[in-house]
Short mmCIF file of C-alpha atoms in Angstrom, two decimals:
data_model
loop_
_atom_site.label_atom_id
_atom_site.label_comp_id
_atom_site.label_asym_id
_atom_site.label_seq_id
_atom_site.Cartn_x
_atom_site.Cartn_y
_atom_site.Cartn_z
CA ALA A 1 0.00 0.00 0.00
CA ALA A 2 2.82 2.40 0.87
CA LEU A 3 4.59 1.66 -2.43
CA VAL A 4 1.48 2.26 -4.54
CA ALA A 5 0.60 5.45 -2.65
CA ALA A 6 4.12 6.79 -3.15
CA HIS A 7 3.97 6.01 -6.88
CA LEU A 8 0.70 7.93 -7.07
CA GLY A 9 2.35 10.99 -5.53
CA ALA A 10 1.40 10.78 -1.85
CA ALA A 11 3.77 11.70 0.95
CA VAL A 12 3.91 8.40 2.86
CA THR A 13 5.14 7.58 6.35
CA VAL A 14 5.34 3.96 7.50
CA VAL A 15 5.50 3.25 11.23
CA ASP A 16 7.04 -0.15 11.85
CA ARG A 17 8.23 -1.95 14.98
CA ASP A 18 9.49 -5.38 13.90
CA GLY A 19 10.65 -5.12 10.29
CA LEU A 20 9.18 -4.33 6.88
CA GLY A 21 7.09 -7.16 5.51
CA GLY A 22 5.74 -8.10 8.93
CA ALA A 23 4.89 -11.63 9.97
CA ALA A 24 4.58 -12.90 6.39
CA VAL A 25 8.22 -12.10 5.64
CA LEU A 26 9.84 -12.47 9.05
CA THR A 27 8.17 -15.47 10.71
CA ASP A 28 5.48 -17.00 8.51
CA CYS A 29 5.22 -17.34 4.72
CA VAL A 30 8.83 -16.71 3.68
CA PRO A 31 10.47 -18.76 6.48
CA SER A 32 8.04 -21.66 6.08
CA LYS A 33 8.72 -21.91 2.32
CA THR A 34 12.47 -21.92 3.00
CA LEU A 35 12.01 -24.63 5.63
CA ILE A 36 9.96 -26.74 3.22
CA SER A 37 12.63 -26.34 0.53
CA THR A 38 15.29 -27.59 2.97
CA SER A 39 13.04 -30.48 4.01
CA HIS A 40 12.47 -31.51 0.40
CA SER A 41 16.22 -31.39 -0.26
CA LEU A 42 16.73 -33.83 2.61
CA SER A 43 13.96 -36.07 1.25
CA ARG A 44 15.68 -36.22 -2.13
CA ILE A 45 18.93 -37.29 -0.45
CA GLU A 46 17.08 -40.03 1.45
CA VAL A 47 15.86 -41.66 -1.76
CA ALA A 48 19.20 -41.22 -3.53
CA GLY A 49 20.61 -44.48 -2.09
CA GLY A 50 17.81 -46.48 -3.69
CA LEU A 51 18.74 -44.94 -7.04
CA GLY A 52 22.38 -45.96 -6.62
CA VAL A 53 23.59 -42.44 -5.78
CA LEU A 54 25.83 -42.34 -2.70
CA PHE A 55 27.74 -39.57 -0.94
CA ASP A 56 31.08 -39.63 0.85
CA GLY A 57 30.56 -41.17 4.29
CA VAL A 58 26.91 -41.92 3.60
CA LYS A 59 26.15 -45.57 2.80
CA SER A 60 22.41 -45.07 2.96
CA GLY A 61 20.23 -42.04 2.45
CA HIS A 62 18.87 -42.64 5.96
CA ASP A 63 22.20 -41.44 7.37
CA ALA A 64 21.40 -37.91 6.19
CA ALA A 65 20.19 -35.48 8.84
CA ALA A 66 19.45 -31.80 9.25
CA ASP A 67 21.41 -29.42 11.48
CA LEU A 68 18.27 -27.59 12.57
CA GLY A 69 20.17 -24.80 14.32
CA ALA A 70 22.03 -23.97 11.10
CA VAL A 71 18.84 -24.39 9.05
CA ASN A 72 16.88 -21.95 11.20
CA GLU A 73 19.75 -19.46 11.32
CA ARG A 74 19.83 -19.41 7.52
CA ILE A 75 16.04 -19.12 7.32
CA LEU A 76 15.94 -16.08 9.61
CA GLU A 77 18.87 -14.47 7.80
CA LEU A 78 17.08 -14.84 4.45
CA ALA A 79 13.87 -13.41 5.93
CA ALA A 80 15.73 -10.43 7.41
CA ALA A 81 17.47 -9.83 4.07
CA GLN A 82 14.12 -9.77 2.25
CA SER A 83 12.77 -7.35 4.85
CA ARG A 84 15.75 -5.05 4.23
CA ASP A 85 15.13 -5.27 0.48
CA ILE A 86 11.53 -4.13 1.00
CA GLU A 87 12.71 -1.25 3.18
CA GLU A 88 15.26 -0.12 0.60
CA ARG A 89 12.63 -0.28 -2.14
CA LEU A 90 10.26 1.94 -0.16
CA GLU A 91 13.00 4.42 0.66
CA THR A 92 13.92 4.58 -3.04
CA VAL A 93 10.48 5.96 -3.90
CA GLY A 94 10.54 8.44 -1.02
CA VAL A 95 8.62 6.64 1.73
CA ARG A 96 9.66 7.74 5.21
CA ILE A 97 10.09 4.80 7.60
CA CYS A 98 9.83 5.36 11.34
CA ARG A 99 10.91 2.70 13.84
CA GLY A 100 8.41 2.69 16.65
CA VAL A 101 4.74 2.28 17.55
CA GLY A 102 1.90 4.40 16.21
CA ARG A 103 -1.28 5.34 18.08
CA LEU A 104 -4.32 7.09 16.64
CA LEU A 105 -5.25 10.37 18.30
CA SER A 106 -8.06 11.05 15.81
CA PRO A 107 -9.09 9.80 12.36
CA SER A 108 -6.49 12.13 10.85
CA ARG A 109 -3.75 12.38 13.47
CA ALA A 110 -1.31 9.82 14.85
CA SER A 111 1.23 9.81 17.65
CA ILE A 112 4.46 7.89 16.98
CA GLU A 113 6.54 6.60 19.87
CA LEU A 114 9.91 6.27 18.17
CA ALA A 115 12.45 3.62 19.10
CA SER A 116 14.83 6.46 19.98
CA GLY A 117 12.54 7.34 22.91
CA THR A 118 11.03 10.48 21.44
CA THR A 119 7.41 11.05 20.43
CA GLU A 120 6.20 12.68 17.23
CA GLU A 121 2.71 13.60 16.05
CA LEU A 122 1.69 13.55 12.39
CA ASP A 123 -1.39 14.68 10.48
CA ALA A 124 -2.64 12.65 7.52
CA ASP A 125 -5.45 12.59 4.96
CA VAL A 126 -5.61 8.83 5.33
CA VAL A 127 -4.35 6.50 8.07
CA LEU A 128 -4.04 2.85 7.09
CA VAL A 129 -3.87 0.36 9.96
CA ALA A 130 -2.11 -2.82 8.80
CA THR A 131 -0.81 -4.48 11.95
CA GLY A 132 -0.46 -8.01 10.56
CA ALA A 133 -0.81 -11.35 12.31
CA THR A 134 0.28 -12.58 15.72
CA PRO A 135 -0.03 -16.10 17.17
CA ARG A 136 -3.17 -16.89 19.12
CA VAL A 137 -2.22 -17.68 22.72
CA MET A 138 -4.70 -19.50 24.97
CA ASP A 139 -4.60 -20.02 28.73
CA SER A 140 -4.95 -23.77 28.15
CA ALA A 141 -1.74 -23.92 26.09
CA LEU A 142 0.66 -21.21 27.19
CA PRO A 143 3.86 -21.24 25.10
CA ASP A 144 7.14 -21.64 27.01
CA GLY A 145 9.38 -21.24 23.96
CA GLU A 146 10.92 -24.69 24.49
CA ARG A 147 8.32 -27.46 24.33
CA ILE A 148 5.13 -25.52 23.64
CA LEU A 149 5.76 -23.16 20.74
CA THR A 150 3.93 -20.63 18.60
CA TRP A 151 4.64 -20.56 14.88
CA GLN A 152 6.93 -17.59 15.52
CA GLN A 153 8.97 -19.40 18.19
CA LEU A 154 9.46 -22.53 16.10
CA TYR A 155 12.53 -21.04 14.42
CA THR A 156 14.43 -20.99 17.71
CA LEU A 157 14.67 -24.81 17.78
CA THR A 158 18.17 -26.23 17.44
CA ASP A 159 17.25 -29.94 17.32
CA VAL A 160 14.67 -31.74 15.20
CA PRO A 161 11.92 -32.96 17.57
CA LYS A 162 11.46 -36.71 17.69
CA ARG A 163 7.69 -36.16 17.81
CA LEU A 164 5.86 -32.95 16.90
CA ILE A 165 2.17 -32.18 17.41
CA VAL A 166 0.86 -29.40 15.17
CA VAL A 167 -2.46 -27.90 16.25
CA GLY A 168 -4.26 -26.38 13.30
CA SER A 169 -4.36 -27.59 9.70
CA GLY A 170 -4.61 -24.29 7.87
CA VAL A 171 -1.86 -23.20 5.50
CA THR A 172 0.73 -22.45 8.21
CA GLY A 173 0.05 -25.64 10.17
CA ALA A 174 0.09 -27.83 7.07
CA GLU A 175 3.32 -26.26 5.82
CA LEU A 176 5.13 -26.75 9.13
CA ALA A 177 3.80 -30.29 9.53
CA ASP A 178 5.02 -31.15 6.02
CA ALA A 179 8.44 -29.59 6.63
CA TYR A 180 9.12 -31.36 9.92
CA LEU A 181 7.91 -34.66 8.52
CA GLY A 182 10.58 -34.30 5.86
CA LEU A 183 13.18 -33.36 8.47
CA GLY A 184 12.56 -36.65 10.28
CA SER A 185 10.02 -35.87 13.01
CA GLU A 186 7.04 -38.05 13.80
CA VAL A 187 4.25 -35.58 13.08
CA VAL A 188 0.69 -35.48 14.38
CA LEU A 189 -1.53 -32.89 12.67
CA VAL A 190 -4.66 -31.96 14.61
CA SER A 191 -7.41 -30.71 12.30
CA SER A 192 -10.80 -29.54 13.56
CA ARG A 193 -12.35 -29.88 10.08
CA ASP A 194 -13.16 -32.82 7.81
CA ARG A 195 -9.85 -32.40 6.00
CA VAL A 196 -6.65 -30.39 6.12
CA LEU A 197 -6.50 -26.97 4.44
CA PRO A 198 -10.25 -26.32 4.85
CA GLY A 199 -10.02 -22.93 3.16
CA GLU A 200 -8.46 -24.29 -0.02
CA ASP A 201 -9.74 -26.28 -3.01
CA ALA A 202 -11.34 -29.46 -1.63
CA ASP A 203 -9.91 -31.85 -4.24
CA ALA A 204 -6.39 -30.46 -3.86
CA ALA A 205 -6.64 -30.58 -0.07
CA THR A 206 -7.72 -34.23 -0.20
CA VAL A 207 -4.72 -35.10 -2.37
CA ILE A 208 -2.36 -33.31 0.04
CA GLU A 209 -3.88 -35.07 3.06
CA ASN A 210 -3.50 -38.45 1.35
CA VAL A 211 0.15 -37.68 0.63
CA PHE A 212 0.67 -36.70 4.29
CA ARG A 213 -0.76 -40.02 5.46
CA ARG A 214 1.18 -42.03 2.89
CA ARG A 215 4.42 -40.44 4.12
CA GLY A 216 3.62 -41.46 7.69
CA MET A 217 1.96 -38.38 9.18
CA GLN A 218 -0.89 -38.98 11.65
CA VAL A 219 -3.74 -36.67 10.64
CA MET A 220 -6.52 -36.33 13.21
CA ASN A 221 -9.64 -34.99 11.48
CA ARG A 222 -12.62 -33.47 13.31
CA SER A 223 -10.46 -33.18 16.43
CA ARG A 224 -9.66 -30.33 18.78
CA ALA A 225 -6.78 -29.90 21.20
CA ALA A 226 -8.15 -29.39 24.70
CA GLY A 227 -4.86 -27.98 25.99
CA ALA A 228 -1.13 -28.49 26.38
CA LYS A 229 1.08 -28.29 29.44
CA ARG A 230 4.65 -29.18 30.21
CA VAL A 231 5.17 -31.87 32.84
CA GLY A 232 8.84 -32.41 33.65
CA GLU A 233 10.67 -33.13 30.44
CA HIS A 234 7.47 -34.01 28.59
#
């Protein structure tokens, strides 16, 4: 929106706290696609032995493994680089970017608490509120950042979980379930609907769910997670 407005001649100010591109670039769509790409690369190595293709020190494709710490570090670096590219593009067309938090004082006036500690007020003909997505946190499943994770915290893991339960079979849940299945985790996908990806094409979603099951994923349809809590090391 800022880019289009600037091209049309508006004087545009973007107030941003976390990084240009928001959740989609920094912790959701871009990172998940990179994770899936890494997972698929590992899957191709696993079947290479059956095709007669071997690697130094690897007698069987099953000896291949992911260094999840290195994988996630690369993923976050790529996401941050794309965010910087977006910022540079906006600055090129004259958009002013303010690091901080904006608050509406009226329909045409905003207060900006800048990261530097100062406060600035701006008038505008139009104020667009585009705050993006944040994980839903429930009292029955409070994230601890170690064993109970939101989709934002998942990229802090340094070891591939032996068993991973993914609650929610929308696009993000299905992507992460697919990626970790390919990385070697036992994956359980909890879906409250009749099939995974309920918002997508029904035939395509059915094909994807069948592929998940064929690859060993446990898909629990018409199921809801009542809660999650950490008990000792479990």
